[in-house]
């Protein structure tokens, strides 16, 4: 499952347990609810870190749950349902009124990678864990908002092609070199420390959360449009 | 003209013909488009296509001799427009091909020849004796929209400006640095063999061709919008 912890100005969202942290309707529901809580309790100087225990950050949608439908048609429907349910999670992250950091200490695949990529900053392990869009390998097309996220977050066309069309499993050092993540560190502890340091540094700027969110939406206009996020004009005199 | 050879799971498209520059005229265009249709019809899971050429040129662009041999100014313009139409059909055919595609660029590629190379998912090139040259600016010819969309889809950052707005003759190492090509090789035989090897490696992933093509279309969605084609979601995962 997932838990939310408050540490000073930091909100820490953790996928608990040694499992693959796969997204099924339950986990998605919890995530949405916790993100609402974060938004409600946000103040200037807040920041969010999303992290996970164990070998996986998240391995994407719960395909076992989809297959438990009992038929190919049923599985496709359940999968489609999860793609729809997950969209508000990404929308919530895109409109969260504070800086967000994904502390990736394990594998992030498909929906799991998408969740990570929906954060402002990605910090990853150098020695363990890969970023991987498994869809091409399991014969699934990419949902429109996943495509929009990749288009607007990853500037390099070859990197986008390598993830989506080649099913590349990218390790931390390559991800850092190719600009997919902010930084890659040698171990789990370093990743967590670096994430907290970054969150605290960003928090010290005491940004106005709603303005931060509006600027973020402006950075990713296509994605925001697909997620149904509207834009507000904000003028605040800060003297 | 061109020929299509089948070698196991690989389709090898060879630009042949006495015309060493492999210039694009209605005959060569029809020949290539026809070969691509055949590859599509005979494709299976694990198919791949590699395009190779021999001699000093990969493809030196439109057959301007044929265009200029027209009887009147009006007919000259019509012939040129016809070639633009054919090039558009070529881009369409490549974008929808249900298998990974590789161009093994053995020699010079200019204008339409650069478009031809960039239609492929991956481009390999010779280190020396081979340049990519968008000659259009130097010749005073505008680059119409569907092809601009192809450049926007496939090339990022200042590389795009350097290719289109600077009249550069881009050699292998530079093309590699700019992210236009995947890798460079020392001789014609080396680049051709590398193309075949890469096709082989990608074929071994046994991707589901239809899904692969739809993911590609999603990846290049702006180009597809301009070409007037849509991508279809497919959700029958092979687990």
PDB file of N, CA, C and O in Angstrom, chain A residues 63 67 72 75-76 79-80 132 135-142 147 151 155-158 160-162 164-168 222, chain B residues 121-122 152-156 179 182 198 202 205 207-208 211-212 214-216 218-221 232-239:
ATOM      1  N   UNK A  63      -1.313  -6.226 -13.889  1.00  0.00           N
ATOM      2  CA  UNK A  63      -1.794  -7.026 -15.011  1.00  0.00           C
ATOM      3  C   UNK A  63      -2.432  -8.328 -14.534  1.00  0.00           C
ATOM      4  O   UNK A  63      -3.320  -8.868 -15.187  1.00  0.00           O
ATOM      5  N   UNK A  67      -5.959  -9.696 -15.756  1.00  0.00           N
ATOM      6  CA  UNK A  67      -6.174 -11.032 -16.303  1.00  0.00           C
ATOM      7  C   UNK A  67      -7.179 -11.841 -15.510  1.00  0.00           C
ATOM      8  O   UNK A  67      -7.824 -12.739 -16.067  1.00  0.00           O
ATOM      9  N   UNK A  72      -9.994 -12.414 -22.560  1.00  0.00           N
ATOM     10  CA  UNK A  72      -9.135 -11.410 -23.193  1.00  0.00           C
ATOM     11  C   UNK A  72      -9.853 -10.066 -23.223  1.00  0.00           C
ATOM     12  O   UNK A  72      -9.262  -9.027 -22.933  1.00  0.00           O
ATOM     13  N   UNK A  75      -9.947  -8.637 -19.677  1.00  0.00           N
ATOM     14  CA  UNK A  75      -8.628  -8.121 -19.286  1.00  0.00           C
ATOM     15  C   UNK A  75      -8.392  -6.763 -19.927  1.00  0.00           C
ATOM     16  O   UNK A  75      -7.919  -5.830 -19.267  1.00  0.00           O
ATOM     17  N   UNK A  76      -8.712  -6.643 -21.228  1.00  0.00           N
ATOM     18  CA  UNK A  76      -8.534  -5.373 -21.930  1.00  0.00           C
ATOM     19  C   UNK A  76      -9.382  -4.278 -21.283  1.00  0.00           C
ATOM     20  O   UNK A  76      -8.935  -3.144 -21.113  1.00  0.00           O
ATOM     21  N   UNK A  79      -7.814  -3.233 -17.974  1.00  0.00           N
ATOM     22  CA  UNK A  79      -6.609  -2.453 -18.247  1.00  0.00           C
ATOM     23  C   UNK A  79      -6.996  -1.026 -18.627  1.00  0.00           C
ATOM     24  O   UNK A  79      -6.449  -0.054 -18.097  1.00  0.00           O
ATOM     25  N   UNK A  80      -7.958  -0.927 -19.506  1.00  0.00           N
ATOM     26  CA  UNK A  80      -8.466   0.368 -19.940  1.00  0.00           C
ATOM     27  C   UNK A  80      -8.987   1.157 -18.747  1.00  0.00           C
ATOM     28  O   UNK A  80      -8.757   2.363 -18.613  1.00  0.00           O
ATOM     29  N   UNK A 132      12.009   1.784 -17.580  1.00  0.00           N
ATOM     30  CA  UNK A 132      11.656   0.865 -18.679  1.00  0.00           C
ATOM     31  C   UNK A 132      10.198   1.042 -19.051  1.00  0.00           C
ATOM     32  O   UNK A 132       9.324   0.987 -18.180  1.00  0.00           O
ATOM     33  N   UNK A 135       5.700  -1.569 -22.530  1.00  0.00           N
ATOM     34  CA  UNK A 135       4.547  -1.762 -23.427  1.00  0.00           C
ATOM     35  C   UNK A 135       4.881  -2.455 -24.745  1.00  0.00           C
ATOM     36  O   UNK A 135       4.163  -3.369 -25.165  1.00  0.00           O
ATOM     37  N   UNK A 136       5.951  -2.025 -25.428  1.00  0.00           N
ATOM     38  CA  UNK A 136       6.252  -2.611 -26.745  1.00  0.00           C
ATOM     39  C   UNK A 136       6.545  -4.109 -26.611  1.00  0.00           C
ATOM     40  O   UNK A 136       6.180  -4.902 -27.482  1.00  0.00           O
ATOM     41  N   UNK A 137       7.133  -4.499 -25.485  1.00  0.00           N
ATOM     42  CA  UNK A 137       7.469  -5.911 -25.281  1.00  0.00           C
ATOM     43  C   UNK A 137       6.250  -6.765 -24.940  1.00  0.00           C
ATOM     44  O   UNK A 137       6.252  -7.969 -25.175  1.00  0.00           O
ATOM     45  N   UNK A 138       5.215  -6.153 -24.364  1.00  0.00           N
ATOM     46  CA  UNK A 138       4.031  -6.955 -24.064  1.00  0.00           C
ATOM     47  C   UNK A 138       2.848  -6.594 -24.974  1.00  0.00           C
ATOM     48  O   UNK A 138       1.697  -6.901 -24.668  1.00  0.00           O
ATOM     49  N   UNK A 139       3.151  -5.956 -26.100  1.00  0.00           N
ATOM     50  CA  UNK A 139       2.145  -5.670 -27.130  1.00  0.00           C
ATOM     51  C   UNK A 139       0.982  -4.817 -26.633  1.00  0.00           C
ATOM     52  O   UNK A 139      -0.189  -5.156 -26.834  1.00  0.00           O
ATOM     53  N   UNK A 140       1.329  -3.709 -25.979  1.00  0.00           N
ATOM     54  CA  UNK A 140       0.318  -2.748 -25.548  1.00  0.00           C
ATOM     55  C   UNK A 140       0.652  -1.401 -26.151  1.00  0.00           C
ATOM     56  O   UNK A 140       1.811  -1.000 -26.113  1.00  0.00           O
ATOM     57  N   UNK A 141      -0.336  -0.688 -26.665  1.00  0.00           N
ATOM     58  CA  UNK A 141      -0.032   0.660 -27.153  1.00  0.00           C
ATOM     59  C   UNK A 141       0.027   1.632 -25.966  1.00  0.00           C
ATOM     60  O   UNK A 141      -0.368   1.283 -24.856  1.00  0.00           O
ATOM     61  N   UNK A 142       0.517   2.834 -26.234  1.00  0.00           N
ATOM     62  CA  UNK A 142       0.755   3.810 -25.175  1.00  0.00           C
ATOM     63  C   UNK A 142      -0.435   4.765 -25.078  1.00  0.00           C
ATOM     64  O   UNK A 142      -0.818   5.377 -26.082  1.00  0.00           O
ATOM     65  N   UNK A 147       1.965   9.441 -23.726  1.00  0.00           N
ATOM     66  CA  UNK A 147       2.710  10.000 -24.855  1.00  0.00           C
ATOM     67  C   UNK A 147       2.971  11.486 -24.657  1.00  0.00           C
ATOM     68  O   UNK A 147       4.071  11.966 -24.911  1.00  0.00           O
ATOM     69  N   UNK A 151       6.537  13.388 -24.403  1.00  0.00           N
ATOM     70  CA  UNK A 151       6.843  14.432 -25.381  1.00  0.00           C
ATOM     71  C   UNK A 151       7.295  15.702 -24.692  1.00  0.00           C
ATOM     72  O   UNK A 151       8.231  16.362 -25.140  1.00  0.00           O
ATOM     73  N   UNK A 155      13.112  15.956 -23.720  1.00  0.00           N
ATOM     74  CA  UNK A 155      13.356  16.800 -24.887  1.00  0.00           C
ATOM     75  C   UNK A 155      14.009  16.082 -26.039  1.00  0.00           C
ATOM     76  O   UNK A 155      13.828  16.451 -27.195  1.00  0.00           O
ATOM     77  N   UNK A 156      14.770  15.058 -25.740  1.00  0.00           N
ATOM     78  CA  UNK A 156      15.545  14.394 -26.781  1.00  0.00           C
ATOM     79  C   UNK A 156      14.718  13.340 -27.508  1.00  0.00           C
ATOM     80  O   UNK A 156      14.270  12.360 -26.908  1.00  0.00           O
ATOM     81  N   UNK A 157      14.544  13.534 -28.830  1.00  0.00           N
ATOM     82  CA  UNK A 157      13.714  12.619 -29.627  1.00  0.00           C
ATOM     83  C   UNK A 157      14.250  11.192 -29.612  1.00  0.00           C
ATOM     84  O   UNK A 157      13.479  10.224 -29.609  1.00  0.00           O
ATOM     85  N   UNK A 158      15.574  11.045 -29.620  1.00  0.00           N
ATOM     86  CA  UNK A 158      16.148   9.687 -29.608  1.00  0.00           C
ATOM     87  C   UNK A 158      15.858   8.978 -28.292  1.00  0.00           C
ATOM     88  O   UNK A 158      15.639   7.765 -28.281  1.00  0.00           O
ATOM     89  N   UNK A 160      13.215   9.503 -26.339  1.00  0.00           N
ATOM     90  CA  UNK A 160      11.800   9.115 -26.378  1.00  0.00           C
ATOM     91  C   UNK A 160      11.618   7.850 -27.211  1.00  0.00           C
ATOM     92  O   UNK A 160      10.916   6.922 -26.834  1.00  0.00           O
ATOM     93  N   UNK A 161      12.278   7.827 -28.383  1.00  0.00           N
ATOM     94  CA  UNK A 161      12.178   6.658 -29.257  1.00  0.00           C
ATOM     95  C   UNK A 161      12.772   5.431 -28.559  1.00  0.00           C
ATOM     96  O   UNK A 161      12.203   4.341 -28.606  1.00  0.00           O
ATOM     97  N   UNK A 162      13.908   5.595 -27.886  1.00  0.00           N
ATOM     98  CA  UNK A 162      14.541   4.457 -27.218  1.00  0.00           C
ATOM     99  C   UNK A 162      13.644   3.875 -26.131  1.00  0.00           C
ATOM    100  O   UNK A 162      13.579   2.663 -25.952  1.00  0.00           O
ATOM    101  N   UNK A 164      10.138   4.273 -25.886  1.00  0.00           N
ATOM    102  CA  UNK A 164       8.820   3.800 -26.318  1.00  0.00           C
ATOM    103  C   UNK A 164       8.868   2.784 -27.439  1.00  0.00           C
ATOM    104  O   UNK A 164       8.065   1.860 -27.473  1.00  0.00           O
ATOM    105  N   UNK A 165       9.832   2.950 -28.375  1.00  0.00           N
ATOM    106  CA  UNK A 165       9.847   2.087 -29.552  1.00  0.00           C
ATOM    107  C   UNK A 165      10.864   0.957 -29.430  1.00  0.00           C
ATOM    108  O   UNK A 165      10.842   0.006 -30.202  1.00  0.00           O
ATOM    109  N   UNK A 166      11.766   1.099 -28.468  1.00  0.00           N
ATOM    110  CA  UNK A 166      12.846   0.125 -28.377  1.00  0.00           C
ATOM    111  C   UNK A 166      12.786  -0.665 -27.070  1.00  0.00           C
ATOM    112  O   UNK A 166      13.539  -1.609 -26.884  1.00  0.00           O
ATOM    113  N   UNK A 167      11.925  -0.257 -26.146  1.00  0.00           N
ATOM    114  CA  UNK A 167      11.829  -0.927 -24.868  1.00  0.00           C
ATOM    115  C   UNK A 167      13.167  -0.958 -24.161  1.00  0.00           C
ATOM    116  O   UNK A 167      13.547  -1.968 -23.564  1.00  0.00           O
ATOM    117  N   UNK A 168      13.892   0.162 -24.216  1.00  0.00           N
ATOM    118  CA  UNK A 168      15.207   0.213 -23.582  1.00  0.00           C
ATOM    119  C   UNK A 168      15.073   0.199 -22.067  1.00  0.00           C
ATOM    120  O   UNK A 168      14.217   0.874 -21.510  1.00  0.00           O
ATOM    121  N   UNK A 222       0.436  20.753 -23.448  1.00  0.00           N
ATOM    122  CA  UNK A 222      -0.311  19.676 -24.116  1.00  0.00           C
ATOM    123  C   UNK A 222      -0.788  18.658 -23.086  1.00  0.00           C
ATOM    124  O   UNK A 222      -1.926  18.205 -23.117  1.00  0.00           O
TER     125      UNK A 222
ATOM    126  N   UNK B 121      13.351   4.181 -38.332  1.00  0.00           N
ATOM    127  CA  UNK B 121      13.418   4.307 -36.868  1.00  0.00           C
ATOM    128  C   UNK B 121      14.847   4.574 -36.415  1.00  0.00           C
ATOM    129  O   UNK B 121      15.071   5.284 -35.447  1.00  0.00           O
ATOM    130  N   UNK B 122      15.812   3.972 -37.100  1.00  0.00           N
ATOM    131  CA  UNK B 122      17.227   4.112 -36.737  1.00  0.00           C
ATOM    132  C   UNK B 122      18.036   4.393 -37.990  1.00  0.00           C
ATOM    133  O   UNK B 122      17.767   3.814 -39.042  1.00  0.00           O
ATOM    134  N   UNK B 152      10.765  17.843 -37.001  1.00  0.00           N
ATOM    135  CA  UNK B 152      10.428  18.189 -35.615  1.00  0.00           C
ATOM    136  C   UNK B 152      10.263  16.938 -34.770  1.00  0.00           C
ATOM    137  O   UNK B 152      10.623  16.912 -33.596  1.00  0.00           O
ATOM    138  N   UNK B 153       9.715  15.888 -35.376  1.00  0.00           N
ATOM    139  CA  UNK B 153       9.460  14.642 -34.642  1.00  0.00           C
ATOM    140  C   UNK B 153      10.751  13.920 -34.282  1.00  0.00           C
ATOM    141  O   UNK B 153      10.864  13.314 -33.225  1.00  0.00           O
ATOM    142  N   UNK B 154      11.723  13.980 -35.199  1.00  0.00           N
ATOM    143  CA  UNK B 154      12.868  13.089 -35.063  1.00  0.00           C
ATOM    144  C   UNK B 154      14.128  13.752 -34.518  1.00  0.00           C
ATOM    145  O   UNK B 154      15.031  13.061 -34.063  1.00  0.00           O
ATOM    146  N   UNK B 155      14.196  15.087 -34.618  1.00  0.00           N
ATOM    147  CA  UNK B 155      15.432  15.781 -34.247  1.00  0.00           C
ATOM    148  C   UNK B 155      15.142  16.840 -33.201  1.00  0.00           C
ATOM    149  O   UNK B 155      14.139  17.544 -33.290  1.00  0.00           O
ATOM    150  N   UNK B 156      16.048  16.937 -32.203  1.00  0.00           N
ATOM    151  CA  UNK B 156      15.795  17.888 -31.116  1.00  0.00           C
ATOM    152  C   UNK B 156      16.805  19.023 -31.103  1.00  0.00           C
ATOM    153  O   UNK B 156      17.866  18.933 -31.718  1.00  0.00           O
ATOM    154  N   UNK B 179      22.955  13.695 -32.822  1.00  0.00           N
ATOM    155  CA  UNK B 179      21.836  12.799 -32.542  1.00  0.00           C
ATOM    156  C   UNK B 179      21.016  12.457 -33.766  1.00  0.00           C
ATOM    157  O   UNK B 179      19.900  11.946 -33.656  1.00  0.00           O
ATOM    158  N   UNK B 182      22.493   6.901 -35.171  1.00  0.00           N
ATOM    159  CA  UNK B 182      22.726   6.030 -34.023  1.00  0.00           C
ATOM    160  C   UNK B 182      24.203   5.721 -33.846  1.00  0.00           C
ATOM    161  O   UNK B 182      24.697   5.611 -32.737  1.00  0.00           O
ATOM    162  N   UNK B 198      21.813  -4.948 -36.744  1.00  0.00           N
ATOM    163  CA  UNK B 198      20.877  -4.233 -35.873  1.00  0.00           C
ATOM    164  C   UNK B 198      19.451  -4.702 -36.140  1.00  0.00           C
ATOM    165  O   UNK B 198      18.667  -4.914 -35.206  1.00  0.00           O
ATOM    166  N   UNK B 202      16.950  -6.349 -33.364  1.00  0.00           N
ATOM    167  CA  UNK B 202      15.616  -5.838 -33.069  1.00  0.00           C
ATOM    168  C   UNK B 202      14.555  -6.893 -33.394  1.00  0.00           C
ATOM    169  O   UNK B 202      13.564  -7.026 -32.682  1.00  0.00           O
ATOM    170  N   UNK B 205      13.487  -9.361 -30.705  1.00  0.00           N
ATOM    171  CA  UNK B 205      12.561  -8.961 -29.641  1.00  0.00           C
ATOM    172  C   UNK B 205      11.137  -9.456 -29.938  1.00  0.00           C
ATOM    173  O   UNK B 205      10.264  -9.357 -29.090  1.00  0.00           O
ATOM    174  N   UNK B 207       8.629  -8.316 -31.580  1.00  0.00           N
ATOM    175  CA  UNK B 207       7.554  -7.389 -31.312  1.00  0.00           C
ATOM    176  C   UNK B 207       6.358  -7.668 -32.208  1.00  0.00           C
ATOM    177  O   UNK B 207       6.481  -8.113 -33.343  1.00  0.00           O
ATOM    178  N   UNK B 208       5.213  -7.358 -31.671  1.00  0.00           N
ATOM    179  CA  UNK B 208       3.944  -7.498 -32.369  1.00  0.00           C
ATOM    180  C   UNK B 208       3.860  -6.320 -33.340  1.00  0.00           C
ATOM    181  O   UNK B 208       3.741  -5.177 -32.911  1.00  0.00           O
ATOM    182  N   UNK B 211       1.165  -3.483 -33.149  1.00  0.00           N
ATOM    183  CA  UNK B 211       1.331  -2.661 -31.943  1.00  0.00           C
ATOM    184  C   UNK B 211       2.521  -1.730 -32.112  1.00  0.00           C
ATOM    185  O   UNK B 211       2.460  -0.546 -31.783  1.00  0.00           O
ATOM    186  N   UNK B 212       3.624  -2.270 -32.661  1.00  0.00           N
ATOM    187  CA  UNK B 212       4.825  -1.476 -32.898  1.00  0.00           C
ATOM    188  C   UNK B 212       4.496  -0.250 -33.746  1.00  0.00           C
ATOM    189  O   UNK B 212       4.883   0.871 -33.406  1.00  0.00           O
ATOM    190  N   UNK B 214       1.591   1.199 -34.157  1.00  0.00           N
ATOM    191  CA  UNK B 214       0.720   2.132 -33.439  1.00  0.00           C
ATOM    192  C   UNK B 214       1.495   2.920 -32.399  1.00  0.00           C
ATOM    193  O   UNK B 214       1.247   4.112 -32.194  1.00  0.00           O
ATOM    194  N   UNK B 215       2.445   2.265 -31.726  1.00  0.00           N
ATOM    195  CA  UNK B 215       3.292   2.992 -30.766  1.00  0.00           C
ATOM    196  C   UNK B 215       4.099   4.057 -31.512  1.00  0.00           C
ATOM    197  O   UNK B 215       4.240   5.195 -31.046  1.00  0.00           O
ATOM    198  N   UNK B 216       4.618   3.684 -32.711  1.00  0.00           N
ATOM    199  CA  UNK B 216       5.391   4.643 -33.500  1.00  0.00           C
ATOM    200  C   UNK B 216       4.521   5.843 -33.858  1.00  0.00           C
ATOM    201  O   UNK B 216       4.941   7.002 -33.741  1.00  0.00           O
ATOM    202  N   UNK B 218       1.965   6.980 -32.270  1.00  0.00           N
ATOM    203  CA  UNK B 218       1.735   7.757 -31.051  1.00  0.00           C
ATOM    204  C   UNK B 218       2.945   8.608 -30.704  1.00  0.00           C
ATOM    205  O   UNK B 218       2.821   9.745 -30.255  1.00  0.00           O
ATOM    206  N   UNK B 219       4.126   8.039 -30.927  1.00  0.00           N
ATOM    207  CA  UNK B 219       5.381   8.748 -30.667  1.00  0.00           C
ATOM    208  C   UNK B 219       5.497   9.966 -31.589  1.00  0.00           C
ATOM    209  O   UNK B 219       5.984  11.026 -31.197  1.00  0.00           O
ATOM    210  N   UNK B 220       5.047   9.826 -32.825  1.00  0.00           N
ATOM    211  CA  UNK B 220       5.142  10.917 -33.805  1.00  0.00           C
ATOM    212  C   UNK B 220       3.752  11.473 -34.097  1.00  0.00           C
ATOM    213  O   UNK B 220       3.346  11.588 -35.261  1.00  0.00           O
ATOM    214  N   UNK B 221       3.031  11.823 -33.033  1.00  0.00           N
ATOM    215  CA  UNK B 221       1.613  12.147 -33.215  1.00  0.00           C
ATOM    216  C   UNK B 221       1.398  13.443 -33.996  1.00  0.00           C
ATOM    217  O   UNK B 221       0.427  13.547 -34.746  1.00  0.00           O
ATOM    218  N   UNK B 232      -4.318   3.807 -33.294  1.00  0.00           N
ATOM    219  CA  UNK B 232      -5.394   3.044 -32.653  1.00  0.00           C
ATOM    220  C   UNK B 232      -4.849   2.406 -31.382  1.00  0.00           C
ATOM    221  O   UNK B 232      -3.767   1.821 -31.403  1.00  0.00           O
ATOM    222  N   UNK B 233      -5.600   2.494 -30.284  1.00  0.00           N
ATOM    223  CA  UNK B 233      -5.145   1.800 -29.081  1.00  0.00           C
ATOM    224  C   UNK B 233      -5.328   0.288 -29.206  1.00  0.00           C
ATOM    225  O   UNK B 233      -6.326  -0.176 -29.737  1.00  0.00           O
ATOM    226  N   UNK B 234      -4.331  -0.458 -28.754  1.00  0.00           N
ATOM    227  CA  UNK B 234      -4.443  -1.906 -28.735  1.00  0.00           C
ATOM    228  C   UNK B 234      -4.115  -2.370 -27.325  1.00  0.00           C
ATOM    229  O   UNK B 234      -3.068  -2.010 -26.788  1.00  0.00           O
ATOM    230  N   UNK B 235      -4.993  -3.131 -26.725  1.00  0.00           N
ATOM    231  CA  UNK B 235      -4.754  -3.545 -25.339  1.00  0.00           C
ATOM    232  C   UNK B 235      -4.997  -5.023 -25.132  1.00  0.00           C
ATOM    233  O   UNK B 235      -5.835  -5.419 -24.327  1.00  0.00           O
ATOM    234  N   UNK B 236      -4.270  -5.837 -25.892  1.00  0.00           N
ATOM    235  CA  UNK B 236      -4.376  -7.283 -25.636  1.00  0.00           C
ATOM    236  C   UNK B 236      -2.973  -7.760 -25.312  1.00  0.00           C
ATOM    237  O   UNK B 236      -2.264  -8.261 -26.160  1.00  0.00           O
ATOM    238  N   UNK B 237      -2.573  -7.542 -24.056  1.00  0.00           N
ATOM    239  CA  UNK B 237      -1.178  -7.783 -23.694  1.00  0.00           C
ATOM    240  C   UNK B 237      -0.773  -9.243 -23.767  1.00  0.00           C
ATOM    241  O   UNK B 237      -1.567 -10.130 -23.449  1.00  0.00           O
ATOM    242  N   UNK B 238       0.467  -9.454 -24.200  1.00  0.00           N
ATOM    243  CA  UNK B 238       1.036 -10.799 -24.206  1.00  0.00           C
ATOM    244  C   UNK B 238       1.857 -10.936 -22.940  1.00  0.00           C
ATOM    245  O   UNK B 238       2.887 -10.294 -22.795  1.00  0.00           O
ATOM    246  N   UNK B 239       1.367 -11.681 -21.988  1.00  0.00           N
ATOM    247  CA  UNK B 239       2.053 -11.672 -20.686  1.00  0.00           C
ATOM    248  C   UNK B 239       2.810 -12.968 -20.416  1.00  0.00           C
ATOM    249  O   UNK B 239       2.571 -13.953 -21.068  1.00  0.00           O
TER     250      UNK B 239
END
